[in-house]
Short mmCIF file of C-alpha atoms in Angstrom, two decimals:
data_model
loop_
_atom_site.label_atom_id
_atom_site.label_comp_id
_atom_site.label_asym_id
_atom_site.label_seq_id
_atom_site.Cartn_x
_atom_site.Cartn_y
_atom_site.Cartn_z
CA UNK A 866 11.39 -33.37 33.25
CA UNK A 867 9.97 -36.70 32.10
CA UNK A 868 7.26 -38.00 34.42
CA UNK A 869 6.22 -41.66 34.66
CA UNK A 870 3.04 -42.78 36.40
CA UNK A 871 2.69 -46.41 37.45
CA UNK A 872 -0.86 -47.75 37.75
CA UNK A 873 -2.24 -45.77 40.63
CA UNK A 874 -2.63 -42.43 42.32
CA UNK A 875 0.41 -40.42 43.33
CA UNK A 876 0.90 -39.21 46.88
CA UNK A 877 1.75 -35.70 47.99
CA UNK A 878 5.45 -35.18 48.42
CA UNK A 879 7.62 -34.06 51.32
CA UNK A 880 11.25 -34.73 52.13
CA UNK A 881 11.88 -37.77 54.29
CA UNK A 882 14.78 -39.69 52.80
CA UNK A 883 16.88 -40.09 49.76
CA UNK A 884 16.89 -43.82 49.13
CA UNK A 885 18.98 -46.45 47.52
CA UNK A 886 21.38 -46.06 44.64
CA UNK A 887 22.78 -49.27 43.34
CA UNK A 888 26.12 -50.81 42.48
CA UNK A 889 25.44 -50.53 38.74
CA UNK A 890 24.71 -46.82 39.03
CA UNK A 891 26.90 -43.77 38.78
CA UNK A 892 29.76 -43.80 36.30
CA UNK A 893 32.94 -44.81 38.05
CA UNK A 894 34.65 -41.49 37.35
CA UNK A 895 31.81 -39.45 38.84
CA UNK A 896 30.62 -38.56 35.35
CA UNK A 897 27.01 -37.83 36.35
CA UNK A 898 27.99 -35.04 38.72
CA UNK A 899 30.70 -33.76 36.37
CA UNK A 900 28.24 -33.53 33.49
CA UNK A 901 25.90 -31.45 35.63
CA UNK A 902 28.71 -29.08 36.61
CA UNK A 903 29.85 -28.80 33.00
CA UNK A 904 26.59 -27.25 31.77
CA UNK A 905 26.50 -23.66 30.55
CA UNK A 906 27.12 -20.75 32.89
CA UNK A 907 23.45 -19.83 32.83
CA UNK A 908 22.77 -22.74 35.18
CA UNK A 909 24.80 -21.09 37.95
CA UNK A 910 22.10 -18.54 38.69
CA UNK A 911 19.56 -21.34 39.04
CA UNK A 912 21.84 -23.17 41.44
CA UNK A 913 22.22 -20.05 43.58
CA UNK A 914 18.46 -19.56 43.73
CA UNK A 915 17.87 -23.23 44.55
CA UNK A 916 20.44 -23.04 47.34
CA UNK A 917 18.84 -19.90 48.77
CA UNK A 918 15.35 -21.42 48.76
CA UNK A 919 16.60 -24.71 50.21
CA UNK A 920 18.41 -22.97 53.06
CA UNK A 921 15.38 -20.83 53.95
CA UNK A 922 12.99 -23.80 53.86
CA UNK A 923 15.22 -26.07 55.94
CA UNK A 924 15.65 -23.32 58.49
CA UNK A 925 11.91 -22.74 58.73
CA UNK A 926 11.25 -26.47 59.07
CA UNK A 927 13.54 -26.56 62.12
CA UNK A 928 11.56 -23.88 63.96
CA UNK A 929 8.59 -26.00 65.22
CA UNK A 930 11.04 -28.31 67.03
CA UNK A 931 12.15 -25.40 69.26
CA UNK A 932 10.24 -23.43 71.89
CA UNK A 933 10.03 -20.36 69.64
CA UNK A 934 7.63 -20.13 66.72
CA UNK A 935 7.34 -17.63 63.92
CA UNK A 936 3.89 -16.39 62.85
CA UNK A 937 4.30 -18.34 59.60
CA UNK A 938 4.38 -21.64 61.47
CA UNK A 939 1.72 -21.04 64.12
CA UNK A 940 -0.65 -23.22 62.13
CA UNK A 941 1.60 -26.14 63.07
CA UNK A 942 1.63 -29.32 61.02
CA UNK A 943 -0.03 -27.90 57.90
CA UNK A 944 2.67 -25.25 57.62
CA UNK A 945 5.38 -27.89 58.02
CA UNK A 946 3.84 -29.94 55.21
CA UNK A 947 3.62 -26.90 52.91
CA UNK A 948 7.26 -26.02 53.53
CA UNK A 949 8.33 -29.64 53.10
CA UNK A 950 6.38 -29.83 49.85
CA UNK A 951 8.25 -26.81 48.52
CA UNK A 952 11.61 -28.22 49.64
CA UNK A 953 11.05 -31.55 47.93
CA UNK A 954 10.02 -29.84 44.69
CA UNK A 955 13.32 -27.97 44.72
CA UNK A 956 15.14 -31.29 45.33
CA UNK A 957 13.26 -33.13 42.56
CA UNK A 958 14.10 -30.27 40.21
CA UNK A 959 17.78 -30.67 41.07
CA UNK A 960 17.71 -34.39 40.28
CA UNK A 961 15.84 -33.59 37.07
CA UNK A 962 18.77 -31.41 36.00
CA UNK A 963 20.97 -34.50 36.39
CA UNK A 964 18.73 -36.59 34.15
CA UNK A 965 16.49 -38.32 36.72
CA UNK A 966 12.86 -38.90 35.67
CA UNK A 967 10.02 -38.80 38.20
CA UNK A 968 8.43 -42.22 38.77
CA UNK A 969 5.30 -42.75 40.85
CA UNK A 970 3.42 -45.75 42.19
CA UNK A 971 0.19 -46.51 44.04
CA UNK A 972 -0.30 -45.94 47.76
CA UNK A 973 -2.10 -49.30 48.02
CA UNK A 974 0.40 -52.07 47.34
CA UNK A 975 0.77 -55.85 47.31
CA UNK A 976 3.04 -57.87 49.57
CA UNK A 977 5.25 -58.69 46.59
CA UNK A 978 6.14 -55.10 45.69
CA UNK A 979 6.33 -53.80 49.25
CA UNK A 980 8.18 -56.69 50.92
CA UNK A 981 9.00 -59.88 48.99
CA UNK A 982 10.81 -58.35 46.01
CA UNK A 983 12.71 -56.04 48.36
CA UNK A 984 14.23 -58.92 50.35
CA UNK A 985 11.98 -58.73 53.42
CA UNK A 986 11.68 -62.41 54.45
CA UNK A 987 8.64 -64.01 56.05
CA UNK A 988 8.61 -63.18 59.75
CA UNK A 989 10.33 -59.81 59.32
CA UNK A 990 8.97 -57.34 61.94
CA UNK A 991 7.94 -54.84 59.25
CA UNK A 992 5.39 -57.38 57.97
CA UNK A 993 3.58 -57.53 61.31
CA UNK A 994 0.18 -55.94 61.93
CA UNK A 995 1.65 -53.62 64.56
CA UNK A 996 3.93 -52.01 61.93
CA UNK A 997 1.89 -52.10 58.70
CA UNK A 998 -1.67 -51.11 57.73
CA UNK A 999 -3.34 -54.11 56.06
CA UNK A 1000 -6.71 -54.34 54.30
CA UNK A 1001 -9.03 -57.30 54.82
CA UNK A 1002 -8.18 -60.33 52.65
CA UNK A 1003 -9.68 -60.44 49.17
CA UNK A 1004 -11.60 -63.29 47.56
CA UNK A 1005 -8.30 -65.00 46.70
CA UNK A 1006 -7.08 -64.75 50.29
CA UNK A 1007 -4.40 -62.13 49.61
CA UNK A 1008 -4.26 -58.85 51.48
CA UNK A 1009 -3.42 -55.41 50.13
CA UNK A 1010 -1.57 -52.92 52.32
CA UNK A 1011 -0.67 -49.25 52.52
CA UNK A 1012 2.91 -49.00 51.32
CA UNK A 1013 5.45 -48.51 54.10
CA UNK A 1014 8.07 -46.88 51.82
CA UNK A 1015 8.44 -45.67 48.24
CA UNK A 1016 10.80 -48.55 47.36
CA UNK A 1017 8.04 -50.53 45.55
CA UNK A 1018 8.41 -47.94 42.78
CA UNK A 1019 11.92 -49.28 42.20
CA UNK A 1020 10.55 -52.77 41.63
CA UNK A 1021 7.77 -51.58 39.33
CA UNK A 1022 10.23 -49.54 37.28
CA UNK A 1023 12.81 -52.32 36.93
CA UNK A 1024 10.14 -54.84 35.91
CA UNK A 1025 9.18 -52.56 33.03
CA UNK A 1026 12.50 -52.89 31.25
CA UNK A 1027 16.27 -53.35 31.39
CA UNK A 1028 18.87 -50.82 32.60
CA UNK A 1029 19.94 -48.09 32.41
CA UNK A 1030 17.43 -46.56 34.85
CA UNK A 1031 17.62 -43.20 36.55
CA UNK A 1032 14.53 -42.23 38.60
CA UNK A 1033 13.49 -40.17 41.59
CA UNK A 1034 10.28 -41.30 43.34
CA UNK A 1035 8.59 -38.96 45.84
CA UNK A 1036 5.45 -40.13 47.59
CA UNK A 1037 3.31 -40.70 50.65
CA UNK A 1038 3.97 -43.70 52.92
CA UNK A 1039 2.20 -45.18 55.94
CA UNK A 1040 3.29 -46.92 59.14
CA UNK A 1041 1.68 -47.77 62.47
CA UNK A 1042 3.71 -45.21 64.40
CA UNK A 1043 2.60 -43.05 67.31
CA UNK A 1044 2.97 -39.42 66.31
CA UNK A 1045 5.71 -37.47 68.06
CA UNK A 1046 8.50 -35.05 67.10
CA UNK A 1047 10.19 -37.61 64.83
CA UNK A 1048 7.44 -40.13 63.92
CA UNK A 1049 4.12 -40.11 62.09
CA UNK A 1050 1.67 -42.69 60.77
CA UNK A 1051 1.65 -40.81 57.44
CA UNK A 1052 4.76 -39.15 56.09
CA UNK A 1053 6.59 -38.74 52.80
CA UNK A 1054 9.76 -40.05 51.22
CA UNK A 1055 11.97 -39.04 48.33
CA UNK A 1056 13.87 -41.99 46.91
CA UNK A 1057 16.28 -42.35 43.99
CA UNK A 1058 17.41 -45.30 41.91
CA UNK A 1059 20.17 -45.36 39.30
CA UNK A 1060 20.90 -48.63 37.50
CA UNK A 1061 23.84 -48.75 35.09
CA UNK A 1062 27.44 -50.00 35.01
CA UNK A 1063 30.60 -49.13 36.95
CA UNK A 1064 29.26 -47.46 40.07
CA UNK A 1065 31.01 -47.29 43.44
CA UNK A 1066 30.14 -46.04 46.92
CA UNK A 1067 32.51 -43.17 46.21
CA UNK A 1068 30.22 -42.01 43.40
CA UNK A 1069 27.18 -42.29 45.65
CA UNK A 1070 28.86 -40.14 48.29
CA UNK A 1071 29.94 -37.60 45.67
CA UNK A 1072 26.40 -37.31 44.34
CA UNK A 1073 24.86 -36.75 47.78
CA UNK A 1074 27.56 -34.22 48.64
CA UNK A 1075 26.71 -32.37 45.44
CA UNK A 1076 22.95 -32.48 46.04
CA UNK A 1077 23.09 -31.11 49.58
CA UNK A 1078 25.75 -28.51 48.75
CA UNK A 1079 23.53 -27.33 45.88
CA UNK A 1080 20.52 -27.10 48.20
CA UNK A 1081 22.13 -25.69 51.34
CA UNK A 1082 25.50 -24.20 50.43
CA UNK A 1083 29.06 -25.33 49.83
CA UNK A 1084 29.82 -25.62 53.56
CA UNK A 1085 27.28 -28.45 53.91
CA UNK A 1086 28.85 -31.85 54.62
CA UNK A 1087 27.56 -35.40 54.71
CA UNK A 1088 28.83 -38.57 56.34
CA UNK A 1089 27.89 -42.26 56.04
CA UNK A 1090 27.31 -44.58 59.00
CA UNK A 1091 27.01 -48.35 58.43
CA UNK A 1092 23.45 -49.59 58.78
CA UNK A 1093 21.20 -52.45 57.67
CA UNK A 1094 18.52 -52.29 55.00
CA UNK A 1095 17.32 -55.58 53.52
CA UNK A 1096 17.30 -54.26 49.96
CA UNK A 1097 20.78 -52.69 49.91
CA UNK A 1098 24.27 -54.03 50.61
CA UNK A 1099 26.27 -52.22 51.81
CA UNK A 1100 23.83 -49.85 53.50
CA UNK A 1101 24.36 -46.51 55.20
CA UNK A 1102 22.57 -43.88 57.24
CA UNK A 1103 23.31 -40.38 55.94
CA UNK A 1104 24.02 -37.52 58.36
CA UNK A 1105 24.05 -33.87 57.38
CA UNK A 1106 26.18 -31.09 58.85
CA UNK A 1107 25.05 -27.51 58.10
CA UNK A 1108 26.33 -25.38 60.96
CA UNK A 1109 26.39 -22.35 58.68
CA UNK A 1110 22.55 -22.31 58.80
CA UNK A 1111 21.37 -20.37 61.84
CA UNK A 1112 18.35 -22.61 62.49
CA UNK A 1113 20.42 -25.81 62.53
CA UNK A 1114 21.98 -26.05 65.98
CA UNK A 1115 23.33 -29.61 65.86
CA UNK A 1116 26.68 -30.82 64.55
CA UNK A 1117 25.06 -33.73 62.65
CA UNK A 1118 21.44 -34.43 61.70
CA UNK A 1119 20.26 -37.76 60.29
CA UNK A 1120 18.75 -36.99 56.90
CA UNK A 1121 18.14 -40.41 55.27
CA UNK A 1122 19.53 -43.73 54.16
CA UNK A 1123 21.29 -45.06 51.08
CA UNK A 1124 23.20 -48.04 49.73
CA UNK A 1125 23.95 -50.27 46.77
CA UNK A 1126 21.00 -52.38 45.62
CA UNK A 1127 21.24 -55.93 46.96
CA UNK A 1128 21.73 -58.69 44.32
CA UNK A 1129 18.63 -60.42 45.75
CA UNK A 1130 16.52 -57.48 44.61
CA UNK A 1131 18.01 -57.64 41.13
CA UNK A 1132 17.22 -61.36 41.04
CA UNK A 1133 13.58 -60.63 41.94
CA UNK A 1134 13.20 -58.43 38.86
CA UNK A 1135 15.19 -60.67 36.53
CA UNK A 1136 18.34 -58.53 36.21
#
C-alpha cells in the first residue's frame, strides 16, 4: 500500500471512527466496491481470514465492558489498545485493497488545519480551553494545539494537489475528556476521504456495508442517523448491528460518523 507522511510524527492507531467521504467520491454506480469484488478468486481466502480476525478482535474488545474478564484482558487498558491496534491494521489493509493510500499528519496542529479550514467558526465550543489542549502562544502570538481529530489530514492532503484523492488516515487524537467507559483524553481515529466525481450517499452506505461485512461477516448491518458535523453536509452517525457475534449483546452500537464533505471545506482548500 502507498504510504504518505505529512510533515510530522505519526500517532499509534486504534479504531475510533470512520470519517467523512465526500460528494465527489465514490462512482455513482458503486464501481469502487464492485471493482474490489471483481478481483481474482484468490482474494476470497484473504477476505475470510480478515473477517475471522475482525470478529475475534471485536468480541475481545467488548469483554472489558462487562463484569467478566478473560485472562488475556486482565491487564486492562494496554490489552484493549493492543487489540484495537490489530483491528485497525486489518481495517486499513481492507481499504488498501480498494485503492486507499495511508496518509498521516502531525499530532501538534495549527488552528487553521484543526478548526478554521474544517468550518469550525470562532466561538465554537470545540475551540474552548475546556475541550482542547493548547500550547502557550508563540512569539507571533499564535498557539499550537494537540489535534482533536484526524480531519486535519484531509486538509493537508487536499492542499497538496487536485482530485482524485482516496486516503485513509489513522492516528492519535486528544481532547479534554474525563476518562470513563466511553471517553478518554487520548484515543485514536480512523478516517477516510475520497474526492472524485459522481458520488452519492447511496455509494457511501454501500461502501460501509461492504467494509463491515468483510470485517465481521455478511450478517453485519449498518444504519445512518442524521447528525451534525461542521465539515460534512449531510452528516450521519453510523450504527452497527452484529447480533451474530456472541460478545455483542446490543441490537445497535454506534461505531462512527460519516457524511459528504461540506462545500465550505472545499472552498478552504481551493477546490
